[in-house]
PDB file of N, CA, C and O in Angstrom:
ATOM      1  N   UNK A   1      -4.470  -3.426  18.843  1.00  0.00           N
ATOM      2  CA  UNK A   1      -3.286  -2.334  17.873  1.00  0.00           C
ATOM      3  C   UNK A   1      -3.942  -1.584  17.166  1.00  0.00           C
ATOM      4  O   UNK A   1      -5.228  -2.091  16.547  1.00  0.00           O
ATOM      5  N   UNK A   2      -3.440  -0.837  17.181  1.00  0.00           N
ATOM      6  CA  UNK A   2      -4.677   0.247  15.981  1.00  0.00           C
ATOM      7  C   UNK A   2      -3.685   0.136  14.644  1.00  0.00           C
ATOM      8  O   UNK A   2      -2.637  -0.651  14.830  1.00  0.00           O
ATOM      9  N   UNK A   3      -4.646   0.499  13.458  1.00  0.00           N
ATOM     10  CA  UNK A   3      -4.146  -0.083  12.340  1.00  0.00           C
ATOM     11  C   UNK A   3      -3.525   1.051  11.730  1.00  0.00           C
ATOM     12  O   UNK A   3      -3.340   1.711  12.465  1.00  0.00           O
ATOM     13  N   UNK A   4      -2.842   0.398  11.402  1.00  0.00           N
ATOM     14  CA  UNK A   4      -1.001   1.174  10.391  1.00  0.00           C
ATOM     15  C   UNK A   4      -1.649   1.448   9.279  1.00  0.00           C
ATOM     16  O   UNK A   4      -2.446   0.973   8.565  1.00  0.00           O
ATOM     17  N   UNK A   5      -1.059   2.220   8.737  1.00  0.00           N
ATOM     18  CA  UNK A   5      -1.789   3.205   7.718  1.00  0.00           C
ATOM     19  C   UNK A   5      -0.631   2.869   6.797  1.00  0.00           C
ATOM     20  O   UNK A   5       0.932   3.347   6.569  1.00  0.00           O
ATOM     21  N   UNK A   6      -0.970   2.898   5.162  1.00  0.00           N
ATOM     22  CA  UNK A   6      -0.220   2.532   4.091  1.00  0.00           C
ATOM     23  C   UNK A   6      -0.915   3.265   2.928  1.00  0.00           C
ATOM     24  O   UNK A   6      -2.127   3.001   2.737  1.00  0.00           O
ATOM     25  N   UNK A   7       0.090   3.862   2.143  1.00  0.00           N
ATOM     26  CA  UNK A   7      -0.401   5.014   1.512  1.00  0.00           C
ATOM     27  C   UNK A   7       0.209   4.152  -0.025  1.00  0.00           C
ATOM     28  O   UNK A   7       1.619   3.692  -0.168  1.00  0.00           O
ATOM     29  N   UNK A   8      -0.881   4.165  -1.047  1.00  0.00           N
ATOM     30  CA  UNK A   8      -0.458   3.725  -2.335  1.00  0.00           C
ATOM     31  C   UNK A   8      -0.727   4.577  -3.302  1.00  0.00           C
ATOM     32  O   UNK A   8      -1.815   5.067  -3.362  1.00  0.00           O
ATOM     33  N   UNK A   9       0.055   5.016  -4.019  1.00  0.00           N
ATOM     34  CA  UNK A   9      -0.384   5.921  -5.223  1.00  0.00           C
ATOM     35  C   UNK A   9       0.239   5.410  -6.646  1.00  0.00           C
ATOM     36  O   UNK A   9       1.416   4.525  -6.955  1.00  0.00           O
ATOM     37  N   UNK A  10      -0.717   5.661  -7.558  1.00  0.00           N
ATOM     38  CA  UNK A  10      -0.468   4.617  -8.787  1.00  0.00           C
ATOM     39  C   UNK A  10       0.566   5.743  -9.344  1.00  0.00           C
ATOM     40  O   UNK A  10       0.624   6.888  -9.790  1.00  0.00           O
ATOM     41  N   UNK A  11       1.016   4.681 -10.127  1.00  0.00           N
ATOM     42  CA  UNK A  11       2.548   5.736 -10.761  1.00  0.00           C
ATOM     43  C   UNK A  11       1.835   5.319 -12.259  1.00  0.00           C
ATOM     44  O   UNK A  11       2.102   4.001 -12.845  1.00  0.00           O
ATOM     45  N   UNK A  12       1.489   6.434 -12.865  1.00  0.00           N
ATOM     46  CA  UNK A  12       0.976   6.201 -14.048  1.00  0.00           C
ATOM     47  C   UNK A  12       2.232   5.771 -15.298  1.00  0.00           C
ATOM     48  O   UNK A  12       2.181   5.011 -16.358  1.00  0.00           O
ATOM     49  N   UNK A  13       3.437   5.995 -15.284  1.00  0.00           N
ATOM     50  CA  UNK A  13       4.548   5.988 -16.371  1.00  0.00           C
ATOM     51  C   UNK A  13       4.654   4.830 -16.601  1.00  0.00           C
ATOM     52  O   UNK A  13       5.292   3.810 -17.265  1.00  0.00           O
ATOM     53  N   UNK A  14       4.760   3.764 -15.284  1.00  0.00           N
ATOM     54  CA  UNK A  14       5.609   2.372 -15.474  1.00  0.00           C
ATOM     55  C   UNK A  14       4.230   1.439 -14.860  1.00  0.00           C
ATOM     56  O   UNK A  14       4.298  -0.086 -14.473  1.00  0.00           O
ATOM     57  N   UNK A  15       3.072   2.198 -14.780  1.00  0.00           N
ATOM     58  CA  UNK A  15       1.786   1.269 -14.769  1.00  0.00           C
ATOM     59  C   UNK A  15       1.629   0.370 -13.015  1.00  0.00           C
ATOM     60  O   UNK A  15       0.941  -1.006 -13.375  1.00  0.00           O
ATOM     61  N   UNK A  16       2.014   0.967 -12.338  1.00  0.00           N
ATOM     62  CA  UNK A  16       1.996   0.108 -11.201  1.00  0.00           C
ATOM     63  C   UNK A  16       1.704   0.984  -9.845  1.00  0.00           C
ATOM     64  O   UNK A  16       1.772   2.332 -10.068  1.00  0.00           O
ATOM     65  N   UNK A  17       1.382   0.029  -8.539  1.00  0.00           N
ATOM     66  CA  UNK A  17       0.645   0.571  -7.567  1.00  0.00           C
ATOM     67  C   UNK A  17       2.240   1.138  -6.686  1.00  0.00           C
ATOM     68  O   UNK A  17       2.583  -0.079  -6.564  1.00  0.00           O
ATOM     69  N   UNK A  18       2.747   1.727  -6.265  1.00  0.00           N
ATOM     70  CA  UNK A  18       3.640   2.077  -5.431  1.00  0.00           C
ATOM     71  C   UNK A  18       3.408   2.521  -3.694  1.00  0.00           C
ATOM     72  O   UNK A  18       2.532   3.417  -3.480  1.00  0.00           O
ATOM     73  N   UNK A  19       3.576   1.514  -2.982  1.00  0.00           N
ATOM     74  CA  UNK A  19       3.281   1.924  -1.509  1.00  0.00           C
ATOM     75  C   UNK A  19       4.256   2.045  -0.364  1.00  0.00           C
ATOM     76  O   UNK A  19       5.652   1.191  -0.630  1.00  0.00           O
ATOM     77  N   UNK A  20       4.066   2.791   0.201  1.00  0.00           N
ATOM     78  CA  UNK A  20       4.941   3.212   1.497  1.00  0.00           C
ATOM     79  C   UNK A  20       4.207   3.614   2.749  1.00  0.00           C
ATOM     80  O   UNK A  20       2.427   3.543   2.999  1.00  0.00           O
ATOM     81  N   UNK A  21       5.037   3.582   3.925  1.00  0.00           N
ATOM     82  CA  UNK A  21       4.412   3.564   5.305  1.00  0.00           C
ATOM     83  C   UNK A  21       5.601   4.356   6.206  1.00  0.00           C
ATOM     84  O   UNK A  21       5.962   3.531   6.224  1.00  0.00           O
ATOM     85  N   UNK A  22       4.986   5.017   6.836  1.00  0.00           N
ATOM     86  CA  UNK A  22       5.760   5.671   8.167  1.00  0.00           C
ATOM     87  C   UNK A  22       5.519   5.132   9.116  1.00  0.00           C
ATOM     88  O   UNK A  22       6.227   5.112   9.917  1.00  0.00           O
ATOM     89  N   UNK A  23       4.202   3.991   9.296  1.00  0.00           N
ATOM     90  CA  UNK A  23       4.199   3.150  10.130  1.00  0.00           C
ATOM     91  C   UNK A  23       4.866   2.113  10.534  1.00  0.00           C
ATOM     92  O   UNK A  23       5.265   1.236  11.619  1.00  0.00           O
ATOM     93  N   UNK A  24       5.141   1.704   9.144  1.00  0.00           N
ATOM     94  CA  UNK A  24       6.654   0.258   8.656  1.00  0.00           C
ATOM     95  C   UNK A  24       7.602   0.920   8.470  1.00  0.00           C
ATOM     96  O   UNK A  24       7.881   0.832   7.266  1.00  0.00           O
ATOM     97  N   UNK A  25       8.663   1.250   9.223  1.00  0.00           N
ATOM     98  CA  UNK A  25       9.821   1.245   8.774  1.00  0.00           C
ATOM     99  C   UNK A  25      10.641   0.292   7.397  1.00  0.00           C
ATOM    100  O   UNK A  25      10.507  -1.151   7.451  1.00  0.00           O
ATOM    101  N   UNK A  26      11.125   1.072   6.211  1.00  0.00           N
ATOM    102  CA  UNK A  26      11.696   0.059   5.545  1.00  0.00           C
ATOM    103  C   UNK A  26      10.238  -0.356   4.000  1.00  0.00           C
ATOM    104  O   UNK A  26      10.781  -1.488   3.087  1.00  0.00           O
ATOM    105  N   UNK A  27       9.394  -0.065   4.319  1.00  0.00           N
ATOM    106  CA  UNK A  27       8.557  -0.547   3.362  1.00  0.00           C
ATOM    107  C   UNK A  27       8.011   0.155   2.474  1.00  0.00           C
ATOM    108  O   UNK A  27       7.441   1.311   2.197  1.00  0.00           O
ATOM    109  N   UNK A  28       8.790  -0.602   1.188  1.00  0.00           N
ATOM    110  CA  UNK A  28       8.607   0.302  -0.272  1.00  0.00           C
ATOM    111  C   UNK A  28       8.579  -0.901  -1.285  1.00  0.00           C
ATOM    112  O   UNK A  28       8.860  -1.916  -0.911  1.00  0.00           O
ATOM    113  N   UNK A  29       7.104  -1.041  -1.815  1.00  0.00           N
ATOM    114  CA  UNK A  29       6.850  -2.073  -2.632  1.00  0.00           C
ATOM    115  C   UNK A  29       5.812  -1.742  -3.716  1.00  0.00           C
ATOM    116  O   UNK A  29       5.316  -0.542  -3.711  1.00  0.00           O
ATOM    117  N   UNK A  30       5.741  -2.284  -4.981  1.00  0.00           N
ATOM    118  CA  UNK A  30       4.882  -1.921  -5.479  1.00  0.00           C
ATOM    119  C   UNK A  30       4.469  -3.294  -6.522  1.00  0.00           C
ATOM    120  O   UNK A  30       4.562  -4.344  -6.263  1.00  0.00           O
ATOM    121  N   UNK A  31       3.228  -2.998  -7.106  1.00  0.00           N
ATOM    122  CA  UNK A  31       2.715  -3.776  -7.693  1.00  0.00           C
ATOM    123  C   UNK A  31       1.660  -3.919  -9.023  1.00  0.00           C
ATOM    124  O   UNK A  31       1.233  -2.236  -8.965  1.00  0.00           O
ATOM    125  N   UNK A  32       1.060  -4.600  -9.897  1.00  0.00           N
ATOM    126  CA  UNK A  32      -0.087  -4.148 -10.847  1.00  0.00           C
ATOM    127  C   UNK A  32      -1.041  -3.565 -10.599  1.00  0.00           C
ATOM    128  O   UNK A  32      -1.865  -2.666 -11.409  1.00  0.00           O
ATOM    129  N   UNK A  33      -1.631  -4.403  -9.625  1.00  0.00           N
ATOM    130  CA  UNK A  33      -3.134  -4.175  -8.969  1.00  0.00           C
ATOM    131  C   UNK A  33      -3.022  -3.468  -7.669  1.00  0.00           C
ATOM    132  O   UNK A  33      -2.510  -4.412  -7.035  1.00  0.00           O
ATOM    133  N   UNK A  34      -4.499  -3.350  -7.014  1.00  0.00           N
ATOM    134  CA  UNK A  34      -3.900  -3.050  -5.544  1.00  0.00           C
ATOM    135  C   UNK A  34      -4.485  -4.468  -5.053  1.00  0.00           C
ATOM    136  O   UNK A  34      -3.982  -4.440  -3.621  1.00  0.00           O
ATOM    137  N   UNK A  35      -5.299  -5.369  -5.714  1.00  0.00           N
ATOM    138  CA  UNK A  35      -4.957  -6.782  -4.854  1.00  0.00           C
ATOM    139  C   UNK A  35      -3.779  -7.209  -4.900  1.00  0.00           C
ATOM    140  O   UNK A  35      -3.497  -8.039  -3.594  1.00  0.00           O
ATOM    141  N   UNK A  36      -3.088  -7.147  -5.774  1.00  0.00           N
ATOM    142  CA  UNK A  36      -1.620  -8.081  -5.580  1.00  0.00           C
ATOM    143  C   UNK A  36      -1.178  -6.819  -4.771  1.00  0.00           C
ATOM    144  O   UNK A  36      -0.482  -7.957  -3.847  1.00  0.00           O
ATOM    145  N   UNK A  37      -1.046  -5.807  -4.366  1.00  0.00           N
ATOM    146  CA  UNK A  37      -0.333  -4.931  -3.399  1.00  0.00           C
ATOM    147  C   UNK A  37      -1.087  -5.305  -2.027  1.00  0.00           C
ATOM    148  O   UNK A  37      -0.437  -5.174  -1.299  1.00  0.00           O
ATOM    149  N   UNK A  38      -1.995  -5.226  -1.926  1.00  0.00           N
ATOM    150  CA  UNK A  38      -2.600  -5.842  -0.619  1.00  0.00           C
ATOM    151  C   UNK A  38      -2.310  -6.937  -0.120  1.00  0.00           C
ATOM    152  O   UNK A  38      -1.398  -7.197   1.064  1.00  0.00           O
ATOM    153  N   UNK A  39      -1.826  -8.403  -1.085  1.00  0.00           N
ATOM    154  CA  UNK A  39      -1.336  -9.772  -0.700  1.00  0.00           C
ATOM    155  C   UNK A  39       0.087  -9.724  -0.332  1.00  0.00           C
ATOM    156  O   UNK A  39       0.702  -9.819   0.436  1.00  0.00           O
ATOM    157  N   UNK A  40       0.516  -8.745  -1.208  1.00  0.00           N
ATOM    158  CA  UNK A  40       2.353  -8.724  -0.589  1.00  0.00           C
ATOM    159  C   UNK A  40       2.100  -7.993   0.478  1.00  0.00           C
ATOM    160  O   UNK A  40       3.058  -8.327   1.476  1.00  0.00           O
ATOM    161  N   UNK A  41       1.536  -7.241   0.959  1.00  0.00           N
ATOM    162  CA  UNK A  41       1.512  -6.058   2.333  1.00  0.00           C
ATOM    163  C   UNK A  41       1.136  -7.626   3.294  1.00  0.00           C
ATOM    164  O   UNK A  41       1.527  -7.082   4.253  1.00  0.00           O
ATOM    165  N   UNK A  42       0.326  -8.076   3.369  1.00  0.00           N
ATOM    166  CA  UNK A  42      -0.001  -9.055   4.115  1.00  0.00           C
ATOM    167  C   UNK A  42       1.017  -9.832   4.645  1.00  0.00           C
ATOM    168  O   UNK A  42       0.949 -10.303   6.023  1.00  0.00           O
ATOM    169  N   UNK A  43       1.534  -9.587   3.840  1.00  0.00           N
ATOM    170  CA  UNK A  43       3.354 -10.801   4.076  1.00  0.00           C
ATOM    171  C   UNK A  43       4.452  -9.877   4.275  1.00  0.00           C
ATOM    172  O   UNK A  43       4.854 -10.235   5.363  1.00  0.00           O
ATOM    173  N   UNK A  44       4.773  -8.586   3.980  1.00  0.00           N
ATOM    174  CA  UNK A  44       5.359  -7.999   4.245  1.00  0.00           C
ATOM    175  C   UNK A  44       5.390  -7.483   5.217  1.00  0.00           C
ATOM    176  O   UNK A  44       6.436  -7.342   6.201  1.00  0.00           O
ATOM    177  N   UNK A  45       4.252  -6.376   6.305  1.00  0.00           N
ATOM    178  CA  UNK A  45       4.250  -5.748   7.037  1.00  0.00           C
ATOM    179  C   UNK A  45       5.097  -6.484   8.157  1.00  0.00           C
ATOM    180  O   UNK A  45       5.587  -6.144   8.990  1.00  0.00           O
ATOM    181  N   UNK A  46       4.163  -8.051   8.784  1.00  0.00           N
ATOM    182  CA  UNK A  46       4.650  -8.369   9.714  1.00  0.00           C
ATOM    183  C   UNK A  46       6.006  -8.969  10.025  1.00  0.00           C
ATOM    184  O   UNK A  46       6.457  -8.492  10.668  1.00  0.00           O
ATOM    185  N   UNK A  47       5.959  -9.026   8.762  1.00  0.00           N
ATOM    186  CA  UNK A  47       7.854  -9.707   8.097  1.00  0.00           C
ATOM    187  C   UNK A  47       9.037  -7.893   8.833  1.00  0.00           C
ATOM    188  O   UNK A  47      10.053  -8.320   9.558  1.00  0.00           O
ATOM    189  N   UNK A  48       8.610  -7.280   8.468  1.00  0.00           N
ATOM    190  CA  UNK A  48       9.190  -5.751   8.134  1.00  0.00           C
ATOM    191  C   UNK A  48       8.748  -5.548   9.777  1.00  0.00           C
ATOM    192  O   UNK A  48       9.991  -5.112  10.404  1.00  0.00           O
ATOM    193  N   UNK A  49       7.469  -5.519  10.174  1.00  0.00           N
ATOM    194  CA  UNK A  49       7.937  -4.929  12.082  1.00  0.00           C
ATOM    195  C   UNK A  49       8.795  -6.210  12.472  1.00  0.00           C
ATOM    196  O   UNK A  49       9.514  -5.288  13.540  1.00  0.00           O
ATOM    197  N   UNK A  50       8.398  -7.180  12.626  1.00  0.00           N
ATOM    198  CA  UNK A  50       9.661  -8.268  13.292  1.00  0.00           C
ATOM    199  C   UNK A  50      10.939  -8.077  13.154  1.00  0.00           C
ATOM    200  O   UNK A  50      11.890  -7.888  14.198  1.00  0.00           O
ATOM    201  N   UNK A  51      11.462  -7.749  11.481  1.00  0.00           N
ATOM    202  CA  UNK A  51      12.523  -7.224  11.657  1.00  0.00           C
ATOM    203  C   UNK A  51      13.447  -5.722  11.469  1.00  0.00           C
ATOM    204  O   UNK A  51      14.267  -6.064  12.770  1.00  0.00           O
ATOM    205  N   UNK A  52      12.267  -5.115  12.661  1.00  0.00           N
ATOM    206  CA  UNK A  52      12.635  -3.834  13.352  1.00  0.00           C
ATOM    207  C   UNK A  52      12.458  -3.812  14.653  1.00  0.00           C
ATOM    208  O   UNK A  52      12.358  -3.022  15.357  1.00  0.00           O
ATOM    209  N   UNK A  53      12.083  -5.549  15.320  1.00  0.00           N
ATOM    210  CA  UNK A  53      11.752  -5.402  16.625  1.00  0.00           C
ATOM    211  C   UNK A  53      10.876  -4.890  17.370  1.00  0.00           C
ATOM    212  O   UNK A  53      10.275  -4.702  18.098  1.00  0.00           O
ATOM    213  N   UNK A  54       9.528  -4.795  16.388  1.00  0.00           N
ATOM    214  CA  UNK A  54       8.135  -4.159  17.090  1.00  0.00           C
ATOM    215  C   UNK A  54       7.681  -5.300  17.332  1.00  0.00           C
ATOM    216  O   UNK A  54       7.221  -6.496  16.547  1.00  0.00           O
ATOM    217  N   UNK A  55       6.286  -5.454  17.964  1.00  0.00           N
ATOM    218  CA  UNK A  55       5.597  -6.642  18.346  1.00  0.00           C
ATOM    219  C   UNK A  55       4.517  -6.844  17.386  1.00  0.00           C
ATOM    220  O   UNK A  55       4.295  -5.762  16.987  1.00  0.00           O
ATOM    221  N   UNK A  56       4.561  -7.998  17.041  1.00  0.00           N
ATOM    222  CA  UNK A  56       3.242  -8.552  16.344  1.00  0.00           C
ATOM    223  C   UNK A  56       2.547  -9.217  17.147  1.00  0.00           C
ATOM    224  O   UNK A  56       3.136 -10.691  17.865  1.00  0.00           O
ATOM    225  N   UNK A  57       0.984  -9.281  16.638  1.00  0.00           N
ATOM    226  CA  UNK A  57       0.218 -10.366  17.216  1.00  0.00           C
ATOM    227  C   UNK A  57       0.026 -11.611  16.557  1.00  0.00           C
ATOM    228  O   UNK A  57       0.699 -11.532  14.929  1.00  0.00           O
ATOM    229  N   UNK A  58      -0.172 -12.643  16.924  1.00  0.00           N
ATOM    230  CA  UNK A  58      -0.047 -13.747  16.401  1.00  0.00           C
ATOM    231  C   UNK A  58      -1.615 -13.581  15.346  1.00  0.00           C
ATOM    232  O   UNK A  58      -1.640 -14.509  14.615  1.00  0.00           O
ATOM    233  N   UNK A  59      -2.469 -13.063  15.565  1.00  0.00           N
ATOM    234  CA  UNK A  59      -3.507 -13.028  15.061  1.00  0.00           C
ATOM    235  C   UNK A  59      -3.799 -12.253  13.688  1.00  0.00           C
ATOM    236  O   UNK A  59      -4.190 -12.585  13.141  1.00  0.00           O
ATOM    237  N   UNK A  60      -2.649 -11.287  13.831  1.00  0.00           N
ATOM    238  CA  UNK A  60      -2.387 -10.450  12.549  1.00  0.00           C
ATOM    239  C   UNK A  60      -1.846  -9.072  12.522  1.00  0.00           C
ATOM    240  O   UNK A  60      -1.909  -8.546  14.039  1.00  0.00           O
ATOM    241  N   UNK A  61      -1.916  -8.535  11.955  1.00  0.00           N
ATOM    242  CA  UNK A  61      -1.220  -7.055  12.124  1.00  0.00           C
ATOM    243  C   UNK A  61      -2.280  -6.225  11.371  1.00  0.00           C
ATOM    244  O   UNK A  61      -2.862  -6.271  10.221  1.00  0.00           O
ATOM    245  N   UNK A  62      -3.332  -5.283  11.680  1.00  0.00           N
ATOM    246  CA  UNK A  62      -4.056  -4.811  11.292  1.00  0.00           C
ATOM    247  C   UNK A  62      -3.739  -3.457  10.461  1.00  0.00           C
ATOM    248  O   UNK A  62      -2.615  -2.500  11.011  1.00  0.00           O
ATOM    249  N   UNK A  63      -4.200  -3.274   8.980  1.00  0.00           N
ATOM    250  CA  UNK A  63      -3.856  -2.345   8.315  1.00  0.00           C
ATOM    251  C   UNK A  63      -4.556  -1.320   7.376  1.00  0.00           C
ATOM    252  O   UNK A  63      -5.581  -2.395   6.830  1.00  0.00           O
ATOM    253  N   UNK A  64      -4.506  -0.130   7.271  1.00  0.00           N
ATOM    254  CA  UNK A  64      -5.820   0.591   6.081  1.00  0.00           C
ATOM    255  C   UNK A  64      -4.923   0.949   4.768  1.00  0.00           C
ATOM    256  O   UNK A  64      -3.331   1.537   5.013  1.00  0.00           O
ATOM    257  N   UNK A  65      -4.827   0.313   3.948  1.00  0.00           N
ATOM    258  CA  UNK A  65      -4.277   0.728   2.759  1.00  0.00           C
ATOM    259  C   UNK A  65      -4.917   2.213   2.054  1.00  0.00           C
ATOM    260  O   UNK A  65      -6.628   1.769   1.292  1.00  0.00           O
ATOM    261  N   UNK A  66      -4.280   3.093   1.853  1.00  0.00           N
ATOM    262  CA  UNK A  66      -5.083   4.216   1.279  1.00  0.00           C
ATOM    263  C   UNK A  66      -4.209   4.560  -0.250  1.00  0.00           C
ATOM    264  O   UNK A  66      -3.071   4.524   0.016  1.00  0.00           O
ATOM    265  N   UNK A  67      -5.641   4.154  -1.134  1.00  0.00           N
ATOM    266  CA  UNK A  67      -4.876   4.878  -2.322  1.00  0.00           C
ATOM    267  C   UNK A  67      -5.373   5.784  -2.854  1.00  0.00           C
ATOM    268  O   UNK A  67      -6.406   6.181  -2.696  1.00  0.00           O
ATOM    269  N   UNK A  68      -4.356   6.367  -4.082  1.00  0.00           N
ATOM    270  CA  UNK A  68      -4.470   7.593  -4.569  1.00  0.00           C
ATOM    271  C   UNK A  68      -3.923   7.552  -6.445  1.00  0.00           C
ATOM    272  O   UNK A  68      -2.931   7.143  -6.386  1.00  0.00           O
ATOM    273  N   UNK A  69      -4.844   7.951  -7.181  1.00  0.00           N
ATOM    274  CA  UNK A  69      -5.308   7.800  -8.289  1.00  0.00           C
ATOM    275  C   UNK A  69      -5.215   9.325  -8.914  1.00  0.00           C
ATOM    276  O   UNK A  69      -6.566   9.691  -8.489  1.00  0.00           O
ATOM    277  N   UNK A  70      -4.523   9.735 -10.186  1.00  0.00           N
ATOM    278  CA  UNK A  70      -5.089  10.991 -10.488  1.00  0.00           C
ATOM    279  C   UNK A  70      -5.829  10.239 -11.773  1.00  0.00           C
ATOM    280  O   UNK A  70      -5.340   9.667 -12.624  1.00  0.00           O
ATOM    281  N   UNK A  71      -7.368  10.904 -12.004  1.00  0.00           N
ATOM    282  CA  UNK A  71      -7.971  11.151 -13.314  1.00  0.00           C
ATOM    283  C   UNK A  71      -7.823  12.302 -14.059  1.00  0.00           C
ATOM    284  O   UNK A  71      -8.067  13.639 -13.423  1.00  0.00           O
ATOM    285  N   UNK A  72      -8.899  12.441 -15.111  1.00  0.00           N
ATOM    286  CA  UNK A  72      -9.227  13.301 -15.711  1.00  0.00           C
ATOM    287  C   UNK A  72     -10.444  13.393 -16.435  1.00  0.00           C
ATOM    288  O   UNK A  72     -10.930  12.402 -16.637  1.00  0.00           O
ATOM    289  N   UNK A  73     -11.349  14.838 -15.846  1.00  0.00           N
ATOM    290  CA  UNK A  73     -12.715  14.193 -16.086  1.00  0.00           C
ATOM    291  C   UNK A  73     -12.656  15.420 -17.292  1.00  0.00           C
ATOM    292  O   UNK A  73     -12.021  16.026 -17.173  1.00  0.00           O
ATOM    293  N   UNK A  74     -13.575  14.739 -18.477  1.00  0.00           N
ATOM    294  CA  UNK A  74     -14.283  15.856 -19.250  1.00  0.00           C
ATOM    295  C   UNK A  74     -15.050  16.257 -19.724  1.00  0.00           C
ATOM    296  O   UNK A  74     -16.108  15.469 -19.084  1.00  0.00           O
ATOM    297  N   UNK A  75     -15.180  17.110 -20.201  1.00  0.00           N
ATOM    298  CA  UNK A  75     -16.326  18.141 -20.542  1.00  0.00           C
ATOM    299  C   UNK A  75     -17.009  17.317 -21.739  1.00  0.00           C
ATOM    300  O   UNK A  75     -16.756  17.878 -22.744  1.00  0.00           O
ATOM    301  N   UNK A  76     -18.489  17.169 -21.607  1.00  0.00           N
ATOM    302  CA  UNK A  76     -19.175  16.592 -23.200  1.00  0.00           C
ATOM    303  C   UNK A  76     -20.582  18.032 -23.048  1.00  0.00           C
ATOM    304  O   UNK A  76     -21.011  17.974 -22.345  1.00  0.00           O
ATOM    305  N   UNK A  77     -20.253  18.482 -24.611  1.00  0.00           N
ATOM    306  CA  UNK A  77     -20.926  19.485 -24.548  1.00  0.00           C
ATOM    307  C   UNK A  77     -21.689  19.175 -25.843  1.00  0.00           C
ATOM    308  O   UNK A  77     -21.806  18.528 -26.573  1.00  0.00           O
TER     309      UNK A  77
END
């Protein structure tokens, strides 16, 4: 099975990572850290796939977590 893609964007206003995926119908979740988000996704992805009638391997479901966060670089003279 090819790895599913999950995208996570940092929401500065509420200080959480918000994750969604076109590969996993119904996936929308958030967490304060990327590590917490990864743990939630390891449980949620197989559950959502099963709920949507998609086959799941007993070994696990491979996924890639792509994170996006905006930063500001400052010039020091």
